[in-house]
Short mmCIF file of C-alpha atoms in Angstrom, two decimals:
data_model
loop_
_atom_site.label_atom_id
_atom_site.label_comp_id
_atom_site.label_asym_id
_atom_site.label_seq_id
_atom_site.Cartn_x
_atom_site.Cartn_y
_atom_site.Cartn_z
CA MET A 29 97.59 -93.58 -4.96
CA ALA A 30 96.32 -91.16 -7.14
CA THR A 31 94.16 -88.55 -5.74
CA PHE A 32 91.12 -87.06 -6.94
CA GLY A 33 89.06 -84.00 -5.53
CA PHE A 34 87.78 -83.90 -2.04
CA GLY A 35 84.82 -82.50 -2.17
CA THR A 36 83.22 -80.79 1.58
CA SER A 37 80.96 -83.56 2.04
CA LEU A 38 82.79 -86.89 1.31
CA LEU A 39 85.30 -85.03 3.71
CA ASP A 40 82.61 -85.15 6.04
CA ALA A 41 81.54 -88.56 5.39
CA LEU A 42 84.67 -89.96 6.02
CA VAL A 43 84.69 -88.09 9.31
CA LEU A 44 81.15 -89.15 9.86
CA SER A 45 82.14 -93.15 9.08
CA VAL A 46 85.67 -92.80 10.95
CA VAL A 47 84.02 -91.68 14.38
CA SER A 48 80.91 -94.05 13.83
CA ARG A 49 83.33 -96.66 14.10
CA THR A 50 84.15 -96.05 17.68
CA GLY A 51 80.75 -96.29 19.00
CA LYS A 52 79.41 -95.28 22.16
CA GLU A 53 82.95 -94.27 23.54
CA GLY A 54 84.05 -91.70 20.49
CA ALA A 55 87.46 -90.96 19.31
CA TYR A 56 89.92 -88.18 20.09
CA GLY A 57 91.26 -85.44 17.18
CA TYR A 58 94.44 -87.34 16.84
CA LYS A 59 93.13 -90.84 16.45
CA ILE A 60 90.47 -89.67 14.15
CA THR A 61 93.24 -87.28 11.80
CA GLN A 62 95.29 -90.51 11.73
CA ASP A 63 92.69 -92.87 10.52
CA LEU A 64 91.30 -90.15 7.88
CA ARG A 65 95.59 -90.20 6.55
CA ARG A 66 95.58 -93.64 6.25
CA VAL A 67 92.65 -93.05 3.43
CA ILE A 68 93.47 -89.67 2.18
CA ASP A 69 95.94 -86.96 2.06
CA ILE A 70 94.19 -84.52 4.12
CA SER A 71 96.55 -82.25 5.72
CA GLU A 72 96.12 -82.27 9.70
CA THR A 73 95.25 -78.85 9.77
CA THR A 74 91.89 -79.61 7.67
CA LEU A 75 90.39 -81.83 10.36
CA TYR A 76 89.50 -79.56 13.05
CA PRO A 77 87.40 -77.05 10.93
CA VAL A 78 85.13 -80.00 9.55
CA LEU A 79 84.70 -81.34 12.77
CA ARG A 80 83.31 -77.55 14.05
CA ARG A 81 80.94 -77.94 11.56
CA LEU A 82 79.89 -81.54 12.61
CA LEU A 83 79.27 -79.98 15.33
CA LYS A 84 77.21 -76.80 14.54
CA ASP A 85 75.73 -78.81 12.34
CA GLY A 86 74.53 -81.64 15.12
CA CYS A 87 76.04 -84.59 13.51
CA LEU A 88 78.61 -85.02 16.15
CA THR A 89 78.84 -84.40 19.86
CA SER A 90 81.64 -83.79 22.12
CA TYR A 91 83.09 -84.33 26.17
CA ASN A 92 86.10 -84.22 28.03
CA GLN A 93 86.94 -87.22 29.34
CA GLU A 94 90.02 -87.45 32.40
CA CYS A 95 92.78 -89.31 30.19
CA ALA A 96 96.36 -89.89 31.84
CA GLY A 97 95.65 -86.93 34.25
CA ARG A 98 94.15 -84.61 31.70
CA ASN A 99 90.84 -83.81 29.68
CA ARG A 100 90.82 -85.27 26.34
CA ARG A 101 88.18 -84.36 24.26
CA TYR A 102 86.02 -86.84 22.43
CA TYR A 103 83.64 -86.86 19.80
CA ARG A 104 80.63 -88.93 19.25
CA LEU A 105 78.00 -89.59 16.26
CA THR A 106 74.26 -87.86 17.14
CA ALA A 107 71.47 -89.38 15.85
CA LEU A 108 71.26 -86.72 13.16
CA GLY A 109 75.67 -87.91 12.50
CA ASP A 110 74.13 -91.56 11.92
CA GLU A 111 71.45 -90.14 9.56
CA GLN A 112 73.70 -87.93 7.82
CA LEU A 113 75.95 -90.86 7.31
CA SER A 114 73.71 -93.35 5.85
CA ARG A 115 72.74 -90.65 3.12
CA TYR A 116 76.49 -90.15 2.58
CA GLN A 117 76.51 -93.51 2.36
CA ILE A 118 73.77 -94.38 -0.50
CA GLU A 119 74.75 -91.76 -2.05
CA TRP A 120 78.07 -92.25 -2.58
CA ARG A 121 77.43 -95.50 -3.90
CA ASP A 122 75.37 -94.01 -6.61
CA TYR A 123 78.11 -91.98 -7.16
CA ARG A 124 80.15 -94.88 -7.24
CA ASP A 125 78.41 -96.64 -9.67
CA ARG A 126 78.01 -93.91 -11.98
CA VAL A 127 81.29 -93.17 -12.15
CA GLN A 128 82.61 -96.60 -12.52
CA ASN A 129 79.91 -96.99 -15.41
CA VAL A 130 82.02 -94.20 -17.58
CA LEU A 131 85.17 -95.37 -16.46
CA PHE A 132 84.90 -99.00 -17.34
CA GLY A 133 82.17 -98.58 -20.10
CA GLY A 134 79.57 -100.25 -17.63
CA LEU A 135 81.44 -103.39 -17.37
CA GLU A 136 81.73 -103.62 -14.17
CA ASN A 137 78.11 -102.96 -12.86
CA GLU A 138 76.24 -105.32 -15.02
CA MET B 10 109.40 -75.01 17.54
CA ASN B 11 108.44 -77.13 20.38
CA LYS B 12 104.27 -77.39 21.72
CA GLU B 13 104.70 -74.54 24.20
CA GLU B 14 105.75 -71.93 21.35
CA PHE B 15 103.62 -73.07 18.82
CA LEU B 16 100.27 -73.43 21.03
CA SER B 17 100.90 -69.81 22.40
CA ALA B 18 101.38 -68.64 18.96
CA LEU B 19 98.52 -70.44 18.24
CA ASP B 20 96.31 -68.95 20.94
CA ARG B 21 98.24 -64.96 20.10
CA ALA B 22 96.71 -65.79 16.44
CA LEU B 23 92.72 -66.85 17.40
CA GLY B 24 92.17 -63.43 18.87
CA GLY B 25 90.00 -62.72 16.66
CA LEU B 26 87.68 -65.37 17.89
CA PRO B 27 85.26 -65.11 20.83
CA PRO B 28 86.37 -66.69 23.68
CA GLU B 29 84.31 -70.14 23.67
CA GLU B 30 85.59 -70.46 20.06
CA ARG B 31 88.87 -69.99 20.56
CA GLN B 32 88.82 -72.07 24.00
CA ASN B 33 87.20 -74.99 21.92
CA ALA B 34 90.07 -75.03 18.84
CA MET B 35 92.73 -74.59 21.83
CA GLN B 36 91.80 -77.36 23.27
CA TYR B 37 91.82 -79.30 20.08
CA TYR B 38 95.16 -78.73 19.02
CA GLU B 39 96.47 -79.24 22.32
CA ASP B 40 94.83 -82.98 22.41
CA TYR B 41 95.98 -83.24 19.33
CA LEU B 42 99.84 -82.39 20.26
CA GLU B 43 99.50 -84.90 23.20
CA ASP B 44 97.85 -87.55 21.88
CA ALA B 45 101.14 -87.46 18.92
CA GLY B 46 102.66 -88.25 22.19
CA GLU B 47 106.29 -87.18 23.20
CA GLY B 48 107.99 -88.91 20.15
CA HIS B 49 106.13 -87.52 17.30
CA GLU B 50 105.60 -83.98 18.88
CA ALA B 51 108.02 -82.88 16.49
CA GLU B 52 106.44 -84.47 13.39
CA ALA B 53 102.82 -83.75 14.65
CA ILE B 54 104.12 -79.78 14.63
CA ALA B 55 105.99 -79.73 11.12
CA GLY B 56 102.56 -81.84 10.50
CA LEU B 57 100.48 -78.99 11.32
CA GLY B 58 102.35 -76.17 9.54
CA SER B 59 102.69 -72.71 10.91
CA PRO B 60 100.28 -71.73 13.98
CA GLU B 61 99.23 -68.65 11.97
CA ALA B 62 98.32 -70.42 8.89
CA VAL B 63 96.79 -73.16 11.60
CA ALA B 64 94.72 -69.97 12.91
CA GLN B 65 93.91 -68.60 9.31
CA ALA B 66 91.90 -71.53 8.52
CA ILE B 67 90.28 -71.49 11.73
CA LEU B 68 89.22 -67.80 10.91
CA ASN B 69 88.36 -68.59 7.70
CA ASP B 70 85.65 -71.47 8.31
CA TYR B 71 84.53 -69.61 11.21
CA ARG B 72 83.75 -66.33 8.92
CA ASP B 73 81.64 -68.84 6.52
CA LEU B 74 79.82 -71.07 9.37
CA ALA B 75 79.14 -67.90 11.08
CA PRO B 76 76.08 -66.12 9.39
CA HIS B 77 74.36 -69.81 8.96
CA GLY B 78 75.30 -70.88 13.03
CA GLY B 79 72.59 -68.64 14.20
CA GLY B 80 72.11 -68.30 17.97
CA ALA B 81 74.98 -70.79 18.63
CA SER B 82 77.13 -67.66 18.25
CA GLY B 83 75.74 -64.62 19.44
CA ALA B 84 79.33 -62.57 19.50
CA SER B 85 79.30 -63.15 16.10
CA GLY B 86 77.39 -60.43 14.43
CA ALA B 87 79.09 -58.12 16.96
CA PRO B 88 82.28 -57.27 14.53
CA GLN B 89 79.76 -56.94 11.78
CA GLU B 90 78.19 -54.10 13.22
CA PRO B 91 80.51 -50.71 12.89
CA ARG B 92 80.22 -51.62 9.46
CA PRO B 93 77.60 -49.25 8.32
CA ILE B 94 78.94 -46.29 9.95
CA LYS B 95 81.60 -45.82 6.62
CA ARG B 96 78.78 -44.94 4.51
CA GLY B 97 78.24 -40.78 3.25
CA ILE B 98 80.16 -37.98 4.58
CA SER B 99 79.30 -37.30 7.93
CA PRO B 100 76.58 -34.14 8.35
CA TRP B 101 79.03 -31.76 9.87
CA LEU B 102 81.74 -32.03 7.49
CA LEU B 103 79.02 -31.45 4.18
CA LEU B 104 78.46 -28.30 6.66
CA VAL B 105 82.16 -27.45 6.75
CA ILE B 106 82.58 -27.65 2.69
CA VAL B 107 79.07 -25.93 2.30
CA LEU B 108 80.67 -23.40 4.26
CA LEU B 109 83.93 -22.94 3.10
CA ALA B 110 82.94 -23.16 -0.65
CA ILE B 111 80.74 -20.09 -0.38
CA PRO B 112 83.59 -17.43 -0.45
CA VAL B 113 84.56 -19.13 -3.53
CA GLY B 114 81.37 -20.16 -4.88
CA VAL B 115 79.17 -17.06 -5.03
CA PRO B 116 81.83 -14.54 -6.88
CA LEU B 117 82.15 -17.39 -9.59
CA ALA B 118 78.86 -17.79 -9.92
CA ALA B 119 77.96 -13.66 -10.18
CA GLY B 120 81.31 -13.49 -12.53
CA LEU B 121 79.06 -16.78 -14.46
CA GLY B 122 76.18 -14.44 -14.24
CA GLY B 123 77.57 -11.38 -15.64
CA ALA B 124 79.63 -13.05 -18.60
CA LEU B 125 76.10 -14.79 -19.68
CA ILE B 126 74.63 -11.51 -19.25
CA GLY B 127 77.37 -9.61 -21.27
CA VAL B 128 77.62 -12.73 -24.11
CA LEU B 129 73.52 -11.90 -24.65
CA ALA B 130 73.69 -8.41 -24.77
CA ALA B 131 76.29 -8.55 -28.16
CA VAL B 132 74.18 -10.83 -29.39
CA PHE B 133 71.14 -9.11 -29.52
CA ALA B 134 73.09 -5.58 -30.16
CA VAL B 135 74.37 -7.83 -32.80
CA LEU B 136 70.91 -8.44 -34.80
CA VAL B 137 69.50 -5.19 -33.91
CA CYS B 138 72.34 -3.66 -36.15
CA LEU B 139 71.65 -6.43 -38.77
CA PHE B 140 67.70 -5.26 -38.82
CA LEU B 141 68.83 -1.67 -38.83
CA ILE B 142 71.70 -1.53 -41.83
CA PRO B 143 68.71 -2.18 -44.81
CA LEU B 144 66.45 -0.57 -43.28
CA ILE B 145 68.27 2.77 -42.90
CA LEU B 146 70.24 1.86 -46.55
CA CYS B 147 66.32 2.00 -47.80
CA ILE B 148 65.36 4.93 -45.79
CA VAL B 149 68.25 7.12 -46.71
CA GLY B 150 67.78 5.78 -50.90
CA MET B 151 64.29 6.79 -51.04
CA ALA B 152 65.34 10.03 -49.04
CA VAL B 153 68.10 10.97 -51.49
CA LEU B 154 66.16 9.69 -54.19
CA PHE B 155 62.72 12.37 -53.73
CA ALA B 156 65.64 14.82 -53.27
CA GLY B 157 67.35 14.52 -56.21
CA CYS B 158 63.82 13.87 -58.55
CA GLY B 159 62.74 18.00 -56.78
CA ALA B 160 66.30 18.97 -58.33
CA LEU B 161 65.91 17.44 -61.51
CA PHE B 162 65.23 20.89 -62.90
CA THR B 163 67.03 23.35 -61.19
CA ALA B 164 70.59 21.32 -60.78
CA PRO B 165 70.34 18.54 -63.31
CA ALA B 166 74.19 17.18 -63.03
CA SER B 167 74.11 16.86 -59.13
CA ALA B 168 70.29 15.35 -59.39
CA VAL B 169 71.29 12.59 -62.24
CA LEU B 170 74.37 11.72 -59.70
CA ALA B 171 71.96 11.95 -56.33
CA ILE B 172 69.61 9.65 -58.06
CA GLY B 173 72.00 7.29 -59.46
CA GLY B 174 73.89 7.10 -55.72
CA ALA B 175 70.14 6.75 -54.02
CA LEU B 176 69.18 3.32 -56.92
CA VAL B 177 72.64 2.11 -55.45
CA CYS B 178 71.88 2.50 -52.28
CA LEU B 179 68.21 1.23 -52.80
CA SER B 180 69.18 -1.50 -54.17
CA LEU B 181 71.89 -2.40 -51.82
CA GLY B 182 69.46 -1.98 -49.11
CA VAL B 183 66.88 -4.18 -50.72
CA LEU B 184 69.44 -6.91 -51.30
CA SER B 185 70.59 -6.93 -47.30
CA ALA B 186 66.87 -7.44 -46.14
CA LEU B 187 66.49 -10.21 -48.83
CA LEU B 188 70.10 -11.63 -47.31
CA LEU B 189 68.37 -10.64 -43.97
CA ILE B 190 64.90 -12.54 -44.47
CA LYS B 191 66.83 -15.40 -45.82
CA LEU B 192 69.16 -15.36 -42.88
CA CYS B 193 66.15 -15.70 -40.87
CA MET B 194 63.75 -18.30 -42.48
CA LEU B 195 67.52 -20.52 -42.23
CA PHE B 196 67.99 -19.94 -38.37
CA ILE B 197 65.19 -18.84 -36.57
CA PRO B 198 63.05 -21.74 -36.60
CA PRO B 199 66.10 -24.12 -35.15
CA VAL B 200 66.85 -21.72 -32.73
CA VAL B 201 62.99 -21.63 -31.78
CA ARG B 202 62.77 -25.16 -31.39
CA GLY B 203 66.24 -25.45 -29.31
CA VAL B 204 64.83 -22.89 -26.96
CA VAL B 205 61.26 -24.64 -26.65
CA SER B 206 62.92 -28.12 -25.91
CA LEU B 207 65.66 -26.73 -23.80
CA CYS B 208 62.78 -24.90 -21.50
CA ARG B 209 60.72 -27.98 -22.15
CA LYS B 210 63.55 -30.22 -20.88
CA PRO B 211 62.92 -29.71 -16.99
CA PHE B 212 59.66 -30.21 -17.00
CA GLU B 213 59.78 -33.79 -18.61
CA LYS B 214 62.08 -35.01 -16.12
CA ARG B 215 60.00 -34.15 -13.31
CA ARG B 216 56.95 -35.82 -15.94
CA GLY B 217 59.19 -38.77 -16.48
CA ARG B 218 59.37 -39.86 -12.59
CA PRO B 219 56.28 -41.52 -11.25
#
């Protein structure tokens, strides 16, 4: 799989969408990493700072839930996170179309 | 490196963080390794890399984010506050330097002042001599000329010799006077201009500042 540059916003967008897919219950760190690694080749180390930033920005919220005798931290999308994700989706679609127009000479999008 | 070793090394490396941030990060990585499961523990630790590198990424991110974080991280201001102390020299150190400079500085200044006065005096003396030479030559020439004229009939041979010497003396005096006048015309205007501009400089600087 060829890799293209991964900016912060694209990583944020992917994390938001992976978390949003887990719904009300939310997702835990290891699972988010595994889901992301199916798509992009990020190191395991990269995720925590991204989660932390999204928490600080108010796009995610976290809570602890008991699981197999210990507390596990879950991450959930906030309303703001949901909005941000929709914005990222629109922006990505626009970006993708423009890239494709150049790469495939406009054939794909007519 | 097993899980416990990794986590304790990470905890140590995160020492610079505020306790809340540190605990959040620790919980994330504890969770992460727990969730990886017994079977994948070694693999997960290998994937994370060294605890120091993990900590560095967290610390870097914390530093980038802290100024925008606002009220949520009140402790973030603390590490930045001691920095301004390093600016400038402490007044006590300055005082000590000034006191130490006095025994060296005062004689040095006095010596330089004396040397300057000496040089000025020498220049003045040379200038006075330059003016005196033609004056003396002319006066002596005139005196000998008159004396020679007076003695022309009593001792003609000596008188003619004296008159010749006096004329040579006079002509040398006139020549050196002309030379001096020429030199004055060449050097005095630029010297005066230089001195005037030198004197004016401090006032101009003061005027230049609003």
